[in-house]
Amino acid sequence: MGYLYDLWDDFISLLFPRLCYGCGNHLLRNEKLICTECYIVIPRTNYHLDSENPVAKLFWGRCYIEKAAAFSYYNRGSRISRLIHNLKYKGIREIGFELGRIYAISLRESDFMKDIDLIIPVPLHPSKLRSRGFNQSDYISAGVADATGLPIDNVTLTRTTVTDTQTRRSRYERWTNVEGTFSVCDPDRLKEKHILLVDDVITTGSTIESCTSELLKIEGVKVSVIALAYAVV
């Protein structure tokens, strides 16, 4: 029976080729979304093993973050950038879940996740959410939750102001673009919690800084941060 299924699967793949969203190569029978080559060659930062990594240093003197890390490096045309593009703009939501799960497996093998209480995806404004149809950070967070068993809270932190795209903005312009755009609707739900903020790409850190500044107003809150990629600028 398994042999017949494999033949049928091969036939369907000839008619409707399944391609890797990272490199465009044909996926093999047991591959899904991301080919084995991409899984192997996408460079890992391993920032979660170094408390003084470049992502953590990004926030020094700006806001107090317990730990910060990113899965890979975001370079134009790289495999990880194509994966994130297919996630955000092509609507391949499963990519977010799979990359979040893969990253979380590495994180849980270190002390990085040791005292995290819950996951909060960086929110989109409701109008942007309606336009896109989903929040990519929700799916990344779902993958992290699947691998760690941590709960997700995607309702308490909200984005209250529509912001223009951050692309091609300077560090200062990015900060002023997101300053004061987030709020917490029920602070008591987050008291004394160690929150893991999850985003897709960290560039200057302005969005994370704005989120963190709001969260740290709550009694006893601690914030750590992860993203799928860190933009090398």
Tab-separated table of C-alpha atoms in Angstrom:
chain	number	residue	atom	x	y	z
A	1	MET	CA	0.000	0.000	0.000
A	2	GLY	CA	2.831	2.341	0.888
A	3	TYR	CA	4.493	1.617	-2.454
A	4	LEU	CA	1.330	2.595	-4.348
A	5	TYR	CA	1.036	5.783	-2.301
A	6	ASP	CA	4.640	6.697	-3.150
A	7	LEU	CA	3.975	6.127	-6.856
A	8	TRP	CA	0.869	8.306	-6.683
A	9	ASP	CA	2.804	10.987	-4.797
A	10	ASP	CA	5.540	10.960	-7.439
A	11	PHE	CA	2.944	11.248	-10.221
A	12	ILE	CA	1.238	14.211	-8.566
A	13	SER	CA	4.615	15.873	-8.042
A	14	LEU	CA	5.277	15.625	-11.786
A	15	LEU	CA	2.008	17.386	-12.571
A	16	PHE	CA	2.200	19.900	-9.746
A	17	PRO	CA	5.830	20.286	-8.683
A	18	ARG	CA	6.397	21.030	-5.021
A	19	LEU	CA	9.127	23.634	-4.726
A	20	CYS	CA	11.197	24.773	-1.779
A	21	TYR	CA	10.185	28.276	-0.675
A	22	GLY	CA	13.776	29.076	0.215
A	23	CYS	CA	15.619	28.167	-2.992
A	24	GLY	CA	13.017	27.086	-5.564
A	25	ASN	CA	14.389	23.570	-5.985
A	26	HIS	CA	12.076	20.570	-6.207
A	27	LEU	CA	11.179	19.081	-2.855
A	28	LEU	CA	11.889	15.415	-2.338
A	29	ARG	CA	9.238	12.963	-1.198
A	30	ASN	CA	9.713	13.501	2.539
A	31	GLU	CA	10.414	17.242	2.391
A	32	LYS	CA	7.821	19.906	3.157
A	33	LEU	CA	8.033	23.647	2.473
A	34	ILE	CA	11.810	23.801	3.015
A	35	CYS	CA	14.318	21.451	1.400
A	36	THR	CA	17.025	19.650	3.328
A	37	GLU	CA	19.721	21.738	1.646
A	38	CYS	CA	18.139	24.986	2.865
A	39	TYR	CA	17.705	23.513	6.323
A	40	ILE	CA	21.429	22.731	6.399
A	41	VAL	CA	22.956	25.783	4.695
A	42	ILE	CA	20.835	28.599	6.134
A	43	PRO	CA	23.344	30.151	8.553
A	44	ARG	CA	22.415	30.082	12.236
A	45	THR	CA	23.543	32.986	14.395
A	46	ASN	CA	23.623	30.931	17.613
A	47	TYR	CA	23.076	34.267	19.372
A	48	HIS	CA	21.044	32.484	22.049
A	49	LEU	CA	24.329	31.056	23.339
A	50	ASP	CA	25.914	34.508	23.810
A	51	SER	CA	24.293	37.039	26.155
A	52	GLU	CA	26.309	39.858	24.555
A	53	ASN	CA	25.379	39.098	20.955
A	54	PRO	CA	24.674	41.857	18.376
A	55	VAL	CA	20.877	41.669	18.798
A	56	ALA	CA	21.164	42.026	22.576
A	57	LYS	CA	23.615	44.931	22.187
A	58	LEU	CA	21.136	46.651	19.883
A	59	PHE	CA	18.994	47.480	22.927
A	60	TRP	CA	21.721	48.473	25.354
A	61	GLY	CA	20.983	51.932	26.720
A	62	ARG	CA	17.559	51.960	25.025
A	63	CYS	CA	15.356	49.556	26.999
A	64	TYR	CA	15.997	46.735	29.430
A	65	ILE	CA	15.698	43.366	27.726
A	66	GLU	CA	16.662	40.175	29.538
A	67	LYS	CA	17.745	38.130	26.512
A	68	ALA	CA	17.626	38.662	22.758
A	69	ALA	CA	18.473	36.463	19.797
A	70	ALA	CA	17.709	35.750	16.143
A	71	PHE	CA	17.658	32.523	14.155
A	72	SER	CA	19.558	33.690	11.050
A	73	TYR	CA	20.913	36.741	9.209
A	74	TYR	CA	18.672	38.751	6.905
A	75	ASN	CA	20.475	39.623	3.681
A	76	ARG	CA	18.729	40.621	0.472
A	77	GLY	CA	18.307	37.582	-1.774
A	78	SER	CA	19.280	35.083	0.916
A	79	ARG	CA	17.315	31.907	1.522
A	80	ILE	CA	15.927	33.160	4.821
A	81	SER	CA	14.830	36.426	3.191
A	82	ARG	CA	12.966	34.480	0.488
A	83	LEU	CA	11.296	32.333	3.127
A	84	ILE	CA	10.171	35.401	5.087
A	85	HIS	CA	8.984	37.090	1.875
A	86	ASN	CA	6.886	34.032	0.988
A	87	LEU	CA	5.493	34.038	4.499
A	88	LYS	CA	4.566	37.731	4.664
A	89	TYR	CA	3.645	38.614	1.116
A	90	LYS	CA	2.694	35.303	-0.507
A	91	GLY	CA	0.645	34.137	2.451
A	92	ILE	CA	2.449	30.812	2.973
A	93	ARG	CA	1.675	30.835	6.685
A	94	GLU	CA	3.038	27.355	7.350
A	95	ILE	CA	6.544	28.741	6.777
A	96	GLY	CA	6.213	30.854	9.922
A	97	PHE	CA	5.108	27.884	11.974
A	98	GLU	CA	7.874	25.621	10.659
A	99	LEU	CA	10.685	28.159	11.129
A	100	GLY	CA	9.401	29.052	14.595
A	101	ARG	CA	9.343	25.380	15.532
A	102	ILE	CA	12.831	24.734	14.149
A	103	TYR	CA	14.274	27.717	16.018
A	104	ALA	CA	12.527	26.838	19.270
A	105	ILE	CA	14.036	23.356	19.225
A	106	SER	CA	17.484	24.979	19.397
A	107	LEU	CA	16.361	27.473	22.033
A	108	ARG	CA	14.909	24.859	24.362
A	109	GLU	CA	18.211	22.966	24.336
A	110	SER	CA	19.893	25.992	25.937
A	111	ASP	CA	19.035	28.110	28.979
A	112	PHE	CA	17.414	30.763	26.793
A	113	MET	CA	13.834	29.558	27.405
A	114	LYS	CA	14.433	28.544	31.011
A	115	ASP	CA	12.194	31.047	32.844
A	116	ILE	CA	9.923	32.309	30.044
A	117	ASP	CA	6.234	32.351	31.067
A	118	LEU	CA	4.444	33.179	27.834
A	119	ILE	CA	4.855	34.231	24.218
A	120	ILE	CA	3.566	37.496	22.758
A	121	PRO	CA	3.758	38.031	18.973
A	122	VAL	CA	4.500	41.599	17.883
A	123	PRO	CA	1.013	42.754	16.838
A	124	LEU	CA	-0.175	44.320	13.602
A	125	HIS	CA	-2.651	47.194	13.525
A	126	PRO	CA	-6.208	45.870	12.912
A	127	SER	CA	-6.365	47.592	9.512
A	128	LYS	CA	-3.087	45.963	8.422
A	129	LEU	CA	-4.302	42.645	9.786
A	130	ARG	CA	-7.485	42.902	7.712
A	131	SER	CA	-5.509	43.832	4.626
A	132	ARG	CA	-2.922	41.035	4.954
A	133	GLY	CA	-5.339	38.525	6.453
A	134	PHE	CA	-2.933	37.286	9.117
A	135	ASN	CA	-0.071	38.313	11.383
A	136	GLN	CA	3.141	36.506	10.453
A	137	SER	CA	4.377	36.750	14.047
A	138	ASP	CA	1.332	34.750	15.197
A	139	TYR	CA	2.446	31.810	13.080
A	140	ILE	CA	6.089	32.049	14.148
A	141	SER	CA	4.884	32.136	17.757
A	142	ALA	CA	2.675	29.099	17.160
A	143	GLY	CA	5.720	27.149	16.016
A	144	VAL	CA	7.661	28.243	19.100
A	145	ALA	CA	4.730	27.239	21.312
A	146	ASP	CA	4.454	23.864	19.612
A	147	ALA	CA	8.091	23.069	20.399
A	148	THR	CA	8.153	24.487	23.932
A	149	GLY	CA	4.628	24.057	25.299
A	150	LEU	CA	4.482	27.737	26.285
A	151	PRO	CA	1.159	29.609	26.042
A	152	ILE	CA	0.581	32.438	23.566
A	153	ASP	CA	-1.104	35.751	24.368
A	154	ASN	CA	-1.931	37.631	21.165
A	155	VAL	CA	-4.657	39.907	22.534
A	156	THR	CA	-3.209	41.852	25.492
A	157	LEU	CA	-0.566	43.829	23.588
A	158	THR	CA	-2.144	45.810	20.754
A	159	ARG	CA	-0.968	48.195	18.071
A	160	THR	CA	-3.122	51.295	18.293
A	161	THR	CA	-1.639	53.445	15.523
A	162	VAL	CA	-1.100	52.709	11.851
A	163	THR	CA	2.539	53.228	10.890
A	164	ASP	CA	4.130	53.642	7.495
A	165	THR	CA	6.578	51.056	6.211
A	166	GLN	CA	9.942	51.020	7.973
A	167	THR	CA	11.823	50.226	4.763
A	168	ARG	CA	14.568	52.734	3.885
A	169	ARG	CA	14.063	54.705	7.116
A	170	SER	CA	16.968	55.710	9.335
A	171	ARG	CA	17.217	54.463	12.927
A	172	TYR	CA	15.778	57.736	14.263
A	173	GLU	CA	12.978	57.762	11.679
A	174	ARG	CA	12.091	54.167	12.536
A	175	TRP	CA	11.842	55.038	16.211
A	176	THR	CA	9.635	58.102	15.676
A	177	ASN	CA	7.486	56.049	13.289
A	178	VAL	CA	6.595	53.504	16.002
A	179	GLU	CA	6.890	55.581	19.188
A	180	GLY	CA	3.718	55.263	21.251
A	181	THR	CA	2.008	52.901	18.803
A	182	PHE	CA	1.486	50.008	21.238
A	183	SER	CA	-0.689	49.648	24.329
A	184	VAL	CA	-1.650	46.985	26.845
A	185	CYS	CA	-5.388	46.432	27.253
A	186	ASP	CA	-5.284	44.339	30.449
A	187	PRO	CA	-2.029	44.850	32.411
A	188	ASP	CA	-3.065	42.519	35.244
A	189	ARG	CA	-2.823	39.529	32.888
A	190	LEU	CA	0.899	40.166	32.472
A	191	LYS	CA	1.961	41.049	36.028
A	192	GLU	CA	5.118	39.267	37.180
A	193	LYS	CA	5.436	37.491	33.814
A	194	HIS	CA	8.589	36.936	31.784
A	195	ILE	CA	7.411	37.601	28.233
A	196	LEU	CA	9.014	36.361	25.046
A	197	LEU	CA	8.361	38.896	22.253
A	198	VAL	CA	8.412	37.280	18.805
A	199	ASP	CA	8.952	39.081	15.493
A	200	ASP	CA	9.992	38.150	11.966
A	201	VAL	CA	12.952	40.488	11.341
A	202	ILE	CA	14.864	42.826	13.641
A	203	THR	CA	16.633	45.702	11.897
A	204	THR	CA	17.169	48.710	14.160
A	205	GLY	CA	15.058	47.284	16.993
A	206	SER	CA	12.686	50.259	17.059
A	207	THR	CA	9.495	48.190	16.978
A	208	ILE	CA	10.712	45.878	19.732
A	209	GLU	CA	11.853	48.873	21.785
A	210	SER	CA	8.424	50.462	21.501
A	211	CYS	CA	6.691	47.223	22.538
A	212	THR	CA	9.079	46.674	25.433
A	213	SER	CA	8.745	50.227	26.740
A	214	GLU	CA	5.008	49.665	27.069
A	215	LEU	CA	5.303	46.208	28.623
A	216	LEU	CA	7.852	47.311	31.212
A	217	LYS	CA	5.308	49.727	32.696
A	218	ILE	CA	3.592	46.652	34.177
A	219	GLU	CA	4.593	45.501	37.641
A	220	GLY	CA	7.184	42.714	37.670
A	221	VAL	CA	7.318	42.215	33.904
A	222	LYS	CA	10.488	41.024	32.200
A	223	VAL	CA	10.948	40.899	28.426
A	224	SER	CA	13.086	38.729	26.165
A	225	VAL	CA	13.096	38.810	22.377
A	226	ILE	CA	13.550	36.485	19.418
A	227	ALA	CA	13.177	36.915	15.673
A	228	LEU	CA	13.645	34.727	12.624
A	229	ALA	CA	16.335	37.026	11.289
A	230	TYR	CA	18.593	39.924	12.170
A	231	ALA	CA	19.114	42.390	9.332
A	232	VAL	CA	22.790	43.006	8.711
A	233	VAL	CA	23.009	46.733	7.944
